[in-house]
PDB file of C-alpha atoms in Angstrom:
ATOM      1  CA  UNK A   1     153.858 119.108 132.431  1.00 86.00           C
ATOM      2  CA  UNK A   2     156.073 121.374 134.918  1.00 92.00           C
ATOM      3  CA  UNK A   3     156.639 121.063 138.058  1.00 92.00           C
ATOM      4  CA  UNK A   4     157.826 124.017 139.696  1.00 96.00           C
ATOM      5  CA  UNK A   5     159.022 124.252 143.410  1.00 96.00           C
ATOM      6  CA  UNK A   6     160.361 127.068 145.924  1.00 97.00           C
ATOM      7  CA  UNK A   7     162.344 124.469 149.159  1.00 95.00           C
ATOM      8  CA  UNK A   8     163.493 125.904 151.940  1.00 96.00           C
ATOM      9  CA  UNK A   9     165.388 123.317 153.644  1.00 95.00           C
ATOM     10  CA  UNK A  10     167.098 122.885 157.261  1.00 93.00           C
ATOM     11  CA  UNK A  11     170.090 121.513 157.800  1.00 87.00           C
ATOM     12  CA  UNK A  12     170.793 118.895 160.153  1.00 79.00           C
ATOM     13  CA  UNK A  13     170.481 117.877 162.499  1.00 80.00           C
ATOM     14  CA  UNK A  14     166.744 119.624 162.553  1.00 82.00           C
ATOM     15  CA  UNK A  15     166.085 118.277 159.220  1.00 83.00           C
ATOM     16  CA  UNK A  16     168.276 115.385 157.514  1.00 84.00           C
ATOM     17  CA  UNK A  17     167.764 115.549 154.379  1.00 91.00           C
ATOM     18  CA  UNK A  18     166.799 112.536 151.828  1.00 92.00           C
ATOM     19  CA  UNK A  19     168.147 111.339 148.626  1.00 96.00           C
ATOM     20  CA  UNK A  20     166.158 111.073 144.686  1.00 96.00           C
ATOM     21  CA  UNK A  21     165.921 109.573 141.920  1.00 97.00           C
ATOM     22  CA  UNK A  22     163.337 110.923 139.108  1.00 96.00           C
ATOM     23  CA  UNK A  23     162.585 108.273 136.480  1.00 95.00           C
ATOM     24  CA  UNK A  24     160.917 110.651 133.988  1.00 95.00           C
ATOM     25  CA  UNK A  25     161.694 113.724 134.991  1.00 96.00           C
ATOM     26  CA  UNK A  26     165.240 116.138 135.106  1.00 98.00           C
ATOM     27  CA  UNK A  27     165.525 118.007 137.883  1.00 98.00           C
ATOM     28  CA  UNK A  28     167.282 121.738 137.752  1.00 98.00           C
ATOM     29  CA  UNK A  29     168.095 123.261 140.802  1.00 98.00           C
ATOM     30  CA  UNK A  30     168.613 127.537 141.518  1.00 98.00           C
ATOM     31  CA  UNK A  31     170.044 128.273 144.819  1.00 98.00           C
ATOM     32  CA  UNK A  32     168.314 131.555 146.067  1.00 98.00           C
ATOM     33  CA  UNK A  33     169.764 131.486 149.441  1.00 98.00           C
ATOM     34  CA  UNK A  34     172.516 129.791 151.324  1.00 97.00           C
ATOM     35  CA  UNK A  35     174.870 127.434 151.227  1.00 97.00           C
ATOM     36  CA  UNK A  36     174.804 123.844 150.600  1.00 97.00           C
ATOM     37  CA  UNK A  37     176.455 120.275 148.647  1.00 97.00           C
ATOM     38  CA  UNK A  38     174.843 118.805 145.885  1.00 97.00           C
ATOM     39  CA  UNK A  39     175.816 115.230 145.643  1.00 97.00           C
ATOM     40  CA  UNK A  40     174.415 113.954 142.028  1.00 98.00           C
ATOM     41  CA  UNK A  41     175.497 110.436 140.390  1.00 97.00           C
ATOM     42  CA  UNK A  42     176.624 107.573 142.390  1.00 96.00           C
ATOM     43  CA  UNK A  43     174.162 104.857 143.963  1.00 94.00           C
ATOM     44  CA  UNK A  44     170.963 105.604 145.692  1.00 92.00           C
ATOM     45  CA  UNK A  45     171.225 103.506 149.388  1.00 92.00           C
ATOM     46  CA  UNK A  46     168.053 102.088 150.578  1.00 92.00           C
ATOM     47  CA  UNK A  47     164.918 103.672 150.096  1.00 89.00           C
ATOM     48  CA  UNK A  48     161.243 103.425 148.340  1.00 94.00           C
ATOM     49  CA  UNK A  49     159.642 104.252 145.192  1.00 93.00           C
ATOM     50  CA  UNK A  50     156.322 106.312 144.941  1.00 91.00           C
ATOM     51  CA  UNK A  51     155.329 106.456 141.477  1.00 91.00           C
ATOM     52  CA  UNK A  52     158.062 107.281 139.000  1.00 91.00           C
ATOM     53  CA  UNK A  53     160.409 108.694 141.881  1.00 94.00           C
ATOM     54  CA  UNK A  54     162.552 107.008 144.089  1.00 95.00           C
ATOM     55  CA  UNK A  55     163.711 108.280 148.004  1.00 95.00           C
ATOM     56  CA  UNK A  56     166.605 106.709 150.113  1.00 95.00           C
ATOM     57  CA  UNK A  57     168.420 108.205 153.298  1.00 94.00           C
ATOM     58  CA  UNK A  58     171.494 109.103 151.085  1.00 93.00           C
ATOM     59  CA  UNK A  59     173.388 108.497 148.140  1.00 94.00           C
ATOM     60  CA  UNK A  60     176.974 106.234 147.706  1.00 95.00           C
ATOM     61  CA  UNK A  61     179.926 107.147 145.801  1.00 94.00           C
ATOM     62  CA  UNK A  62     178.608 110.350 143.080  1.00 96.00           C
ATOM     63  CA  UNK A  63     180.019 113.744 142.511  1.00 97.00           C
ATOM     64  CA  UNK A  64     180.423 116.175 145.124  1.00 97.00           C
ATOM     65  CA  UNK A  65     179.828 119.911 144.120  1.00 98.00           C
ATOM     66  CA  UNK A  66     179.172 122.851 146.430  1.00 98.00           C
ATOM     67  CA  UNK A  67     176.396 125.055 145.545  1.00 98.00           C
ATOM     68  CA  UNK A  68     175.730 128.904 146.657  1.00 98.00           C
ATOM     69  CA  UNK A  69     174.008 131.652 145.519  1.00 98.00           C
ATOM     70  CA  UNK A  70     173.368 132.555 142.270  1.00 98.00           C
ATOM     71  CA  UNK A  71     174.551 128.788 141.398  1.00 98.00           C
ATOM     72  CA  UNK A  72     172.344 126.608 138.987  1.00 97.00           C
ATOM     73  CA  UNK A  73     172.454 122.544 138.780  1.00 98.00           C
ATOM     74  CA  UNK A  74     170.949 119.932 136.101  1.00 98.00           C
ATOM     75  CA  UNK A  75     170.250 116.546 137.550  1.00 98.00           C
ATOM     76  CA  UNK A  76     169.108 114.432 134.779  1.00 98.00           C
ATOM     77  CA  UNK A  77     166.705 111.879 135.051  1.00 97.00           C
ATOM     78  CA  UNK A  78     167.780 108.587 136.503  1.00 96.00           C
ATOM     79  CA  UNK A  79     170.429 110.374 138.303  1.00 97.00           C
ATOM     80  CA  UNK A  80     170.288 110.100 142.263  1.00 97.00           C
ATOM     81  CA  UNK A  81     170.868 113.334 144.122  1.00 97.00           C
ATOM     82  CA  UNK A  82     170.909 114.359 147.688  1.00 96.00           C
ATOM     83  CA  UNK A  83     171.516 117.891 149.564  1.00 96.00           C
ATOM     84  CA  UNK A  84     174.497 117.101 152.162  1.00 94.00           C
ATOM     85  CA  UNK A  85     176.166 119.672 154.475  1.00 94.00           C
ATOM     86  CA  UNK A  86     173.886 122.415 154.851  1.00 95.00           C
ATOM     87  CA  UNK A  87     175.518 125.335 155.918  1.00 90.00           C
ATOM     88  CA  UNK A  88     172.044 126.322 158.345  1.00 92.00           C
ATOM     89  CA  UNK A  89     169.226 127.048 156.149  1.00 95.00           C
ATOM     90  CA  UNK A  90     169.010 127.028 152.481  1.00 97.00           C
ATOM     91  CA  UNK A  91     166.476 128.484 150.174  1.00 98.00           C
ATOM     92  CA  UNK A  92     166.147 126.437 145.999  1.00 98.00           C
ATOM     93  CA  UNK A  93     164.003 126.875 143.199  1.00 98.00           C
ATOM     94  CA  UNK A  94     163.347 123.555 141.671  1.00 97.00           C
ATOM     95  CA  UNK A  95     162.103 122.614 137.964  1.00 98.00           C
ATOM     96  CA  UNK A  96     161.142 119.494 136.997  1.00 96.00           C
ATOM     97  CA  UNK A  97     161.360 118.662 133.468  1.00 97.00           C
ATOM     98  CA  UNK A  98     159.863 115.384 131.997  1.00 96.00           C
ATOM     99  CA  UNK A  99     161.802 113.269 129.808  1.00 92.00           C
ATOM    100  CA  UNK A 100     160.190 112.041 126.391  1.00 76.00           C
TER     101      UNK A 100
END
């Protein structure tokens, strides 16, 4: 029931990066490379649902927190979160952990 991911993502303005929401699922994040901001909590702006998640050009008001390497994040499900500031190119492991 895992979903396991390895993201390499570019920062803009090459790639601007969207914002989530997981209905069922948490979401832990390992940076393996780079720099980056995590925004988590807050309000999801605009967007559509496929399935049980949720994707929206960026996310209002939420927490802030800068993330480098070595550094490890749990988004909880229902929580909107969105990669913001990419310092070039950043390389995550993502987990996805479903909710009973």
């Amino acid at each position: 029931p895992y979903n396991v991911n390895i993201e390499h993502r570019l920062g803009p303005p090459t790639a601007p990066q969207t914002a989530s929401v997981h209905d069922k699922e948490a979401e832990l994040f390992y940076m393996m490379d780079g720099t980056a901001t995590l925004v988590t909590g807050g309000k999801k702006v605009g967007g559509q649902q496929t399935g049980d998640n949720w994707r929206g050009p960026s996310v209002e008001g939420g927490t802030a927190q800068k993330m480098s390497k070595g550094d490890f994040m749990l988004v909880p499900a229902g929580v909107p979160h969105w990669f913001t500031n990419i310092q070039g190119t950043i390389t995550e492991f993502s987990l996805h952990l479903p909710v009973k």
